[in-house]
XYZ file of C-alpha atoms in Angstrom:
534
model
C 23.546 59.532 4.178
C 20.019 60.692 3.634
C 17.408 58.878 5.649
C 15.118 56.790 3.437
C 12.151 54.595 3.923
C 10.847 51.539 2.217
C 10.633 47.841 2.344
C 10.731 45.609 -0.706
C 8.156 43.558 -2.288
C 7.749 40.857 -4.885
C 6.508 41.932 -8.386
C 2.992 40.749 -9.228
C 1.862 40.382 -12.883
C -1.194 42.648 -12.915
C -3.431 43.874 -15.763
C -3.604 47.565 -16.691
C -7.172 47.689 -15.288
C -6.190 46.433 -11.914
C -3.058 48.610 -11.560
C -3.136 51.862 -9.790
C -2.163 54.873 -11.915
C 0.629 57.302 -11.094
C 0.301 60.607 -13.089
C 3.469 61.757 -14.701
C 4.629 65.275 -15.517
C 6.457 65.646 -18.965
C 9.388 68.002 -19.124
C 10.363 70.188 -22.173
C 12.581 68.766 -24.787
C 15.225 71.404 -23.834
C 15.432 70.370 -20.129
C 18.650 68.967 -19.027
C 18.812 65.977 -16.637
C 22.420 66.830 -15.716
C 23.530 63.262 -16.078
C 25.332 63.426 -19.342
C 28.740 61.374 -19.245
C 27.938 59.814 -15.802
C 29.095 56.160 -15.604
C 26.220 53.639 -15.541
C 23.534 56.403 -15.775
C 20.442 56.124 -17.719
C 19.684 58.702 -20.471
C 16.225 59.966 -19.813
C 13.559 60.206 -22.429
C 12.822 63.744 -23.608
C 9.520 65.276 -24.436
C 7.580 68.563 -24.988
C 4.913 69.372 -22.574
C 2.357 68.668 -25.233
C 3.738 65.973 -27.396
C 2.645 65.603 -31.025
C 0.708 62.369 -31.598
C 3.532 61.449 -34.095
C 6.216 62.247 -31.642
C 8.763 59.407 -31.510
C 10.479 58.327 -28.246
C 13.325 56.185 -27.603
C 12.694 52.778 -26.163
C 12.842 53.209 -22.260
C 15.427 51.584 -19.956
C 14.910 50.192 -16.524
C 14.868 52.520 -13.600
C 18.017 52.637 -11.602
C 17.383 51.502 -8.050
C 18.946 49.572 -5.139
C 18.109 46.809 -5.172
C 17.669 46.601 -8.870
C 14.061 45.803 -10.206
C 13.798 42.291 -11.500
C 11.744 42.875 -14.494
C 11.024 45.974 -16.700
C 8.958 45.992 -19.893
C 10.230 48.824 -22.064
C 8.028 51.250 -23.779
C 8.277 54.481 -25.926
C 7.194 57.598 -24.140
C 8.160 60.625 -22.058
C 8.273 58.954 -18.621
C 7.252 60.828 -15.425
C 8.842 63.227 -13.115
C 7.382 65.348 -10.195
C 6.198 68.855 -10.943
C 4.005 71.443 -9.573
C 0.704 69.950 -10.563
C 1.606 66.368 -9.587
C -0.047 64.660 -6.715
C -0.480 61.266 -4.951
C -4.043 59.767 -4.949
C -5.573 56.617 -3.522
C -7.567 54.385 -5.715
C -11.189 53.443 -4.686
C -11.173 50.753 -1.994
C -7.557 51.214 -1.190
C -7.827 53.726 1.634
C -5.446 51.680 3.904
C -2.536 53.007 1.555
C -3.048 56.517 2.918
C 0.155 56.312 4.955
C 2.108 55.089 2.076
C 0.667 57.851 -0.144
C 1.312 60.694 2.396
C 4.906 59.563 2.854
C 5.518 59.398 -0.934
C 4.036 62.867 -1.491
C 6.149 64.308 1.198
C 9.436 62.599 -0.114
C 8.697 63.878 -3.708
C 7.405 67.181 -2.670
C 4.230 66.838 -4.498
C 0.529 67.162 -3.325
C -1.230 64.495 -1.517
C -4.908 64.403 -2.800
C -6.197 61.119 -0.977
C -9.199 59.195 -2.324
C -10.036 61.163 -5.568
C -9.736 60.244 -9.229
C -6.308 60.452 -10.720
C -5.468 63.132 -13.209
C -2.623 64.009 -15.419
C 0.683 64.232 -13.438
C -0.797 62.105 -10.489
C 0.578 59.087 -8.845
C -2.116 56.548 -7.846
C -1.704 53.793 -5.384
C -4.059 50.691 -5.492
C -4.489 47.308 -3.840
C -5.279 44.505 -6.068
C -5.989 41.530 -3.788
C -5.082 38.053 -4.929
C -2.923 39.152 -7.738
C 0.668 38.202 -6.762
C 2.746 37.494 -3.690
C 2.246 39.744 -0.609
C 5.464 41.644 -1.313
C 5.134 41.898 -5.025
C 4.125 45.106 -6.964
C 3.621 46.432 -10.482
C 4.644 49.940 -11.260
C 3.244 51.285 -14.754
C 4.308 54.504 -16.290
C 2.027 55.393 -19.272
C 0.270 58.375 -20.786
C 1.471 60.877 -18.185
C 0.618 58.816 -15.233
C 2.237 56.232 -12.785
C 0.270 53.327 -11.355
C 1.619 51.390 -8.324
C -0.440 48.409 -7.502
C -0.117 45.239 -5.440
C -1.819 42.478 -3.451
C -0.748 43.990 -0.145
C 0.197 47.249 1.519
C 4.008 46.194 1.680
C 4.142 45.567 -2.050
C 2.713 48.838 -2.853
C 5.113 50.475 -0.519
C 8.028 48.833 -2.058
C 6.785 50.258 -5.423
C 6.922 53.609 -3.969
C 10.466 53.064 -2.831
C 11.161 52.288 -6.513
C 9.609 55.443 -7.694
C 11.417 57.473 -5.135
C 14.879 56.061 -5.928
C 14.446 56.361 -9.715
C 13.587 60.105 -9.263
C 16.683 60.649 -6.899
C 18.906 58.819 -9.346
C 17.828 60.329 -12.600
C 15.086 62.767 -12.032
C 12.258 60.600 -13.554
C 10.588 57.363 -13.816
C 10.952 55.732 -17.305
C 7.993 54.843 -19.333
C 6.909 51.227 -19.339
C 6.106 48.707 -16.569
C 8.012 47.265 -13.607
C 7.111 43.857 -12.248
C 9.038 43.230 -9.146
C 9.248 40.848 -6.157
C 12.002 39.784 -3.646
C 13.743 36.446 -3.943
C 13.761 35.809 -0.183
C 10.980 36.609 2.466
C 13.333 37.472 5.309
C 15.843 40.456 4.583
C 17.342 42.628 7.246
C 19.754 44.152 9.693
C 20.619 42.552 13.018
C 21.690 45.041 15.678
C 23.354 44.482 18.997
C 22.147 47.226 21.340
C 23.089 45.183 24.462
C 26.904 45.723 24.175
C 26.716 49.134 22.682
C 23.829 51.679 23.363
C 22.165 53.416 20.361
C 19.652 56.311 20.643
C 16.114 56.015 19.452
C 16.910 58.460 16.676
C 19.892 56.510 15.538
C 17.704 53.319 15.260
C 15.022 55.202 13.439
C 17.529 56.457 10.902
C 18.518 52.800 10.321
C 14.866 51.777 9.846
C 14.388 54.473 7.200
C 17.507 53.513 5.471
C 16.465 49.854 5.572
C 13.109 50.723 4.160
C 14.407 52.419 1.041
C 16.437 49.254 0.486
C 13.437 47.014 0.777
C 14.595 45.291 3.859
C 11.912 43.949 6.149
C 13.594 42.740 9.378
C 15.518 44.486 12.270
C 16.937 41.891 14.765
C 17.344 43.508 18.160
C 19.634 41.662 20.569
C 18.983 43.651 23.644
C 20.396 41.340 26.502
C 23.861 40.115 26.919
C 26.665 40.045 29.467
C 27.202 43.713 29.192
C 23.762 45.075 29.567
C 20.084 44.484 29.495
C 18.885 47.499 27.603
C 15.035 47.641 27.724
C 12.850 48.697 30.662
C 11.332 45.717 32.638
C 8.434 45.895 34.939
C 8.654 42.160 35.975
C 12.352 42.420 36.872
C 13.533 45.846 36.965
C 16.710 44.818 38.954
C 18.191 43.291 35.583
C 17.902 46.667 33.542
C 21.074 48.550 32.839
C 21.201 52.237 33.583
C 21.407 53.392 30.012
C 18.414 51.655 28.423
C 15.325 52.225 26.120
C 12.142 52.818 27.915
C 9.068 50.871 26.749
C 7.588 54.022 25.377
C 10.784 54.572 23.247
C 10.393 50.887 21.963
C 6.908 51.556 21.058
C 7.960 54.495 19.023
C 10.505 52.477 17.254
C 8.021 49.716 16.634
C 5.408 52.200 15.471
C 7.950 53.582 12.780
C 9.000 50.065 11.862
C 5.400 49.121 11.228
C 4.701 52.078 9.019
C 7.812 51.116 7.078
C 6.808 47.551 6.760
C 9.795 46.278 8.875
C 9.295 43.560 11.635
C 11.426 43.737 14.671
C 12.899 40.341 15.668
C 13.717 40.659 19.486
C 16.160 38.426 21.260
C 16.756 37.502 24.830
C 19.729 35.027 24.559
C 19.710 32.009 26.967
C 21.156 30.014 28.680
C 24.316 31.856 27.876
C 25.041 35.602 27.420
C 23.078 36.383 30.550
C 25.713 38.364 32.473
C 23.688 41.398 33.019
C 20.754 39.401 34.365
C 23.007 37.199 36.540
C 24.540 40.331 38.226
C 21.172 40.689 39.872
C 20.674 36.822 40.314
C 24.049 35.566 41.295
C 22.425 32.460 42.844
C 21.452 31.138 39.424
C 24.925 31.475 37.779
C 26.513 28.281 36.647
C 29.525 27.035 38.594
C 31.748 24.215 37.758
C 32.762 21.396 39.904
C 35.452 23.696 41.636
C 33.059 26.394 42.391
C 34.211 28.761 39.521
C 31.441 30.772 38.054
C 30.952 30.646 34.298
C 30.665 34.109 32.779
C 27.153 34.848 31.755
C 25.866 31.189 31.947
C 22.729 30.124 33.820
C 22.518 26.922 35.794
C 19.671 25.299 33.914
C 19.537 22.542 36.548
C 17.940 25.157 39.000
C 14.193 25.480 38.612
C 14.602 29.180 39.399
C 16.424 29.684 35.986
C 13.387 28.677 33.958
C 11.105 30.799 36.212
C 13.269 33.934 35.700
C 13.641 33.645 32.100
C 10.156 32.716 31.367
C 8.852 35.685 33.301
C 10.974 37.992 30.949
C 10.019 36.185 27.860
C 6.192 36.548 29.009
C 6.673 40.290 29.444
C 8.585 40.990 26.305
C 6.662 38.921 23.867
C 3.743 41.182 24.792
C 5.681 44.308 24.101
C 6.942 43.125 20.773
C 4.000 42.220 18.561
C 5.694 40.714 15.519
C 5.798 37.172 14.349
C 9.216 36.202 15.492
C 11.200 35.567 18.660
C 14.876 34.808 18.904
C 15.825 32.493 21.786
C 19.614 32.658 21.337
C 20.898 29.365 22.563
C 24.550 29.924 21.400
C 27.876 29.603 23.330
C 26.574 27.827 26.504
C 29.806 27.574 28.502
C 29.070 24.223 29.812
C 29.264 22.791 26.342
C 32.445 24.453 25.419
C 34.699 22.589 27.729
C 36.545 19.203 27.099
C 34.475 17.243 29.433
C 31.087 18.861 30.216
C 29.843 16.063 32.484
C 33.042 16.149 34.593
C 33.148 19.879 34.847
C 29.366 20.336 35.631
C 28.118 17.145 37.260
C 25.094 18.987 38.457
C 23.912 19.435 34.804
C 24.745 15.862 33.983
C 22.572 14.627 36.947
C 19.695 16.804 35.871
C 19.787 15.731 32.198
C 19.642 12.042 33.328
C 16.885 12.640 35.818
C 14.883 14.301 33.149
C 15.673 12.391 29.961
C 17.033 8.925 31.045
C 20.478 7.393 31.688
C 21.899 8.068 28.012
C 21.182 11.690 28.279
C 23.871 14.352 28.546
C 24.172 18.041 29.029
C 23.506 18.814 25.339
C 20.299 17.068 25.832
C 19.412 19.206 28.822
C 20.449 22.467 26.727
C 18.160 21.202 23.930
C 15.330 20.533 26.291
C 15.853 24.096 27.551
C 15.537 25.521 24.081
C 12.312 23.582 23.323
C 10.835 24.591 26.678
C 11.510 28.241 25.942
C 9.915 27.870 22.364
C 6.896 26.492 24.005
C 6.747 29.594 26.110
C 6.752 32.107 23.144
C 4.671 30.175 20.719
C 1.296 30.821 22.672
C 2.081 34.527 22.209
C 2.026 33.955 18.293
C 5.683 33.956 17.948
C 7.839 31.788 15.528
C 10.925 30.689 17.363
C 14.461 31.100 16.184
C 17.926 30.113 17.575
C 21.499 30.195 16.587
C 22.988 27.314 14.795
C 25.410 26.305 17.585
C 22.367 25.540 19.808
C 21.398 22.656 17.754
C 23.264 19.364 18.349
C 23.680 16.260 16.436
C 22.759 12.851 17.873
C 21.660 12.918 21.482
C 18.446 11.926 23.177
C 16.507 15.085 22.852
C 16.225 16.854 19.400
C 15.225 20.575 18.812
C 11.763 21.129 17.605
C 11.553 21.196 13.863
C 9.757 24.535 13.760
C 12.577 26.457 15.264
C 14.276 28.352 12.517
C 18.137 27.959 12.492
C 20.041 31.194 12.169
C 23.397 30.030 10.709
C 26.147 32.335 11.872
C 29.423 30.211 12.052
C 31.175 27.195 11.710
C 33.967 28.006 14.040
C 32.325 27.201 17.425
C 32.887 23.982 19.462
C 30.932 21.071 17.900
C 29.769 23.292 14.833
C 27.930 21.426 12.214
C 27.865 22.002 8.407
C 24.791 23.834 7.059
C 23.955 20.825 5.064
C 23.136 18.850 8.228
C 20.410 21.185 9.207
C 19.043 21.443 5.694
C 19.123 17.686 5.298
C 16.897 17.489 8.574
C 14.408 19.578 6.696
C 15.082 22.588 8.809
C 14.578 26.163 7.650
C 17.609 28.491 7.765
C 18.375 32.177 7.862
C 21.778 33.286 6.635
C 23.898 35.375 8.975
C 27.280 34.150 7.633
C 30.070 35.528 9.862
C 32.456 35.445 6.888
C 30.485 37.979 4.927
C 27.732 39.534 7.135
C 29.454 40.189 10.490
C 30.413 43.791 11.456
C 32.104 43.156 14.883
C 33.196 46.488 16.471
C 37.060 46.480 17.134
C 37.505 43.450 14.869
C 38.319 41.003 17.694
C 38.824 37.217 17.310
C 40.059 37.640 13.742
C 36.913 39.270 12.553
C 37.432 41.796 9.672
C 34.869 44.520 8.825
C 33.081 43.213 5.734
C 33.061 45.145 2.584
C 30.120 45.683 0.345
C 32.230 44.886 -2.665
C 32.995 41.329 -1.319
C 29.240 40.705 -0.484
C 28.141 42.104 -3.860
C 30.542 39.906 -5.797
C 30.949 36.743 -3.865
C 27.944 36.221 -1.542
C 24.587 34.794 -1.987
C 21.962 33.273 0.455
C 23.282 29.849 -0.518
C 26.637 30.783 0.970
C 25.863 29.881 4.619
C 29.305 29.078 5.855
C 32.605 30.242 4.740
C 32.812 31.109 1.032
C 31.170 27.910 -0.520
C 27.537 27.652 -1.358
C 25.259 24.866 -0.326
C 23.725 22.779 -3.064
C 20.994 24.663 -4.879
C 18.449 21.836 -3.988
C 18.293 23.442 -0.565
C 17.522 26.923 -1.800
C 13.810 26.712 -0.814
C 14.756 26.092 2.826
C 16.964 29.184 3.092
C 14.485 31.988 4.101
C 16.909 34.978 3.679
C 19.556 36.688 5.692
C 20.465 39.707 7.704
C 23.585 41.786 8.072
C 24.691 41.874 11.688
C 26.327 44.534 13.748
C 27.841 43.368 17.061
C 29.315 45.555 19.679
C 32.155 43.371 21.197
C 34.331 46.361 21.661
C 31.647 49.070 21.850
C 34.058 52.022 21.874
C 35.905 51.039 18.823
C 33.521 53.202 16.736
C 31.016 55.975 17.370
C 27.374 55.439 16.152
C 28.082 57.720 13.308
C 31.088 55.595 12.282
C 29.075 52.376 12.570
C 26.313 53.935 10.285
C 28.980 54.972 7.802
C 30.786 51.656 8.019
C 27.715 49.460 7.292
C 26.403 51.743 4.503
C 27.505 49.955 1.491
C 27.725 46.365 2.974
C 23.957 46.833 3.783
C 23.238 47.981 0.229
C 25.077 44.932 -1.195
C 23.178 42.611 1.128
C 19.890 44.184 0.173
C 20.696 43.650 -3.560
C 21.719 40.126 -3.071
C 18.597 39.002 -0.960
C 16.399 40.774 -3.653
C 17.986 39.099 -6.464
C 20.854 36.602 -5.793
C 21.978 36.493 -9.409
C 24.902 38.300 -10.873
C 24.123 41.961 -10.683
C 23.991 43.960 -14.060
C 26.127 46.732 -12.648
C 29.881 46.535 -11.801
C 30.806 47.293 -8.171
C 32.005 50.750 -9.205
C 28.719 51.497 -10.921
C 26.775 50.239 -8.098
C 28.721 52.424 -5.564
C 28.233 55.546 -7.901
C 24.473 54.767 -7.994
C 24.270 54.509 -4.291
C 25.967 57.857 -3.996
C 23.524 59.443 -6.290
C 20.596 57.989 -4.604
C 21.721 58.829 -1.095
C 23.019 62.336 -2.175
C 26.544 61.861 -0.869
C 29.903 62.343 -2.482
């Protein structure tokens, strides 16, 4: 798989005067695209190097990209393809697009000329503030030039991904205008680096791949029972021997930022803390018989909050993005038949803090709210897994905590409609379609791109049935998730290959959840052509 870059943006309706212009090189009429007879391919427009004013061109067809563009206004003309005289230029007042321009020039093997007037054969990038949503863009191919414009850097960047993919797929960018935008604001990949270690280079390859697919989030689950994978200065004793240094994390974050991908870090608590608790066994939860609960923190002990809050404070400073994942799933004390009888110290703490009607689930909910209060002053939007939210009870999870819905199989699991009816915002990580669990334990099966492409949409939060369309506005998007339960079941290279088509299918359905125009076989063939594989 060839590494790619890009994140995707919503299409703004821009005037020709506001749009940036990308110059186009016209190829001779006798040139051969090499695509004749390929299933699902576009037949490129042909033109002479100096077309006659009376030259007639066929009406253009949309560029072939993954995800597919949402709107293309056809036109008659030669289209654009890179050539020796072509270059990338930046429109006046759009100097912040220099990184995007330099990357595109490198990828298309054309010149980067910077902030100079566009000429024939050039690609011009421009910011058009206030015209469209932040991730939207307009790409106009006309009169030997291409214009990519948008209200924000991310949108223009996504336009460059469309141009790059179209050139890879068919050698050209067709005449006309693309107006594009994503259907959902959160689109990404979730990666468990706690159970399985991945190198910086492997993670960076995934970022480039995500960027070309216009995905904009990388969830990073770096603490679990097996390992704590990032260097800590406040608590070096919890860090596993094989880990990422902070310098390496900053390198990853730097690349992610240039590709308009936001990293969503996760320190799961009060469960999934085995690596931390090996260094702090006094804080490990024990039942009434003194048996330790794997990975679970005794949240009745004040030292538990102190430890986790110190880690949260440290790592919210390292990760500068908008989001923080608090975990909150699979707390062992709430997965037994009679929590109060099994863990009387938690029951006492709940009643002391929240009154005689309170129970352990109230104590756990209070824990979640308290951790959310720790990350908010650092500018973070808190997230938590759906099985960390409980119905009824004395204490309720704060309404601003985003629900990351992954399963309906856990103890006390609630239907997605319950969260939505409460007005909560939800992100889709449906374990039926979007969970790639190494070794396939607990009845998990490696998901296929075909099944995602043909059956899943952001509304399918649990199992295979969609929630009512009236809730669509509360579903913020989704992420395809890789979990390392049996870490040696696959090598990193096998993981990359295994998730390749599922990730592309997920990107397509998050960009546009409607029925795709291409069949699965056509989609797969297009992916192979764009990626240069097969």
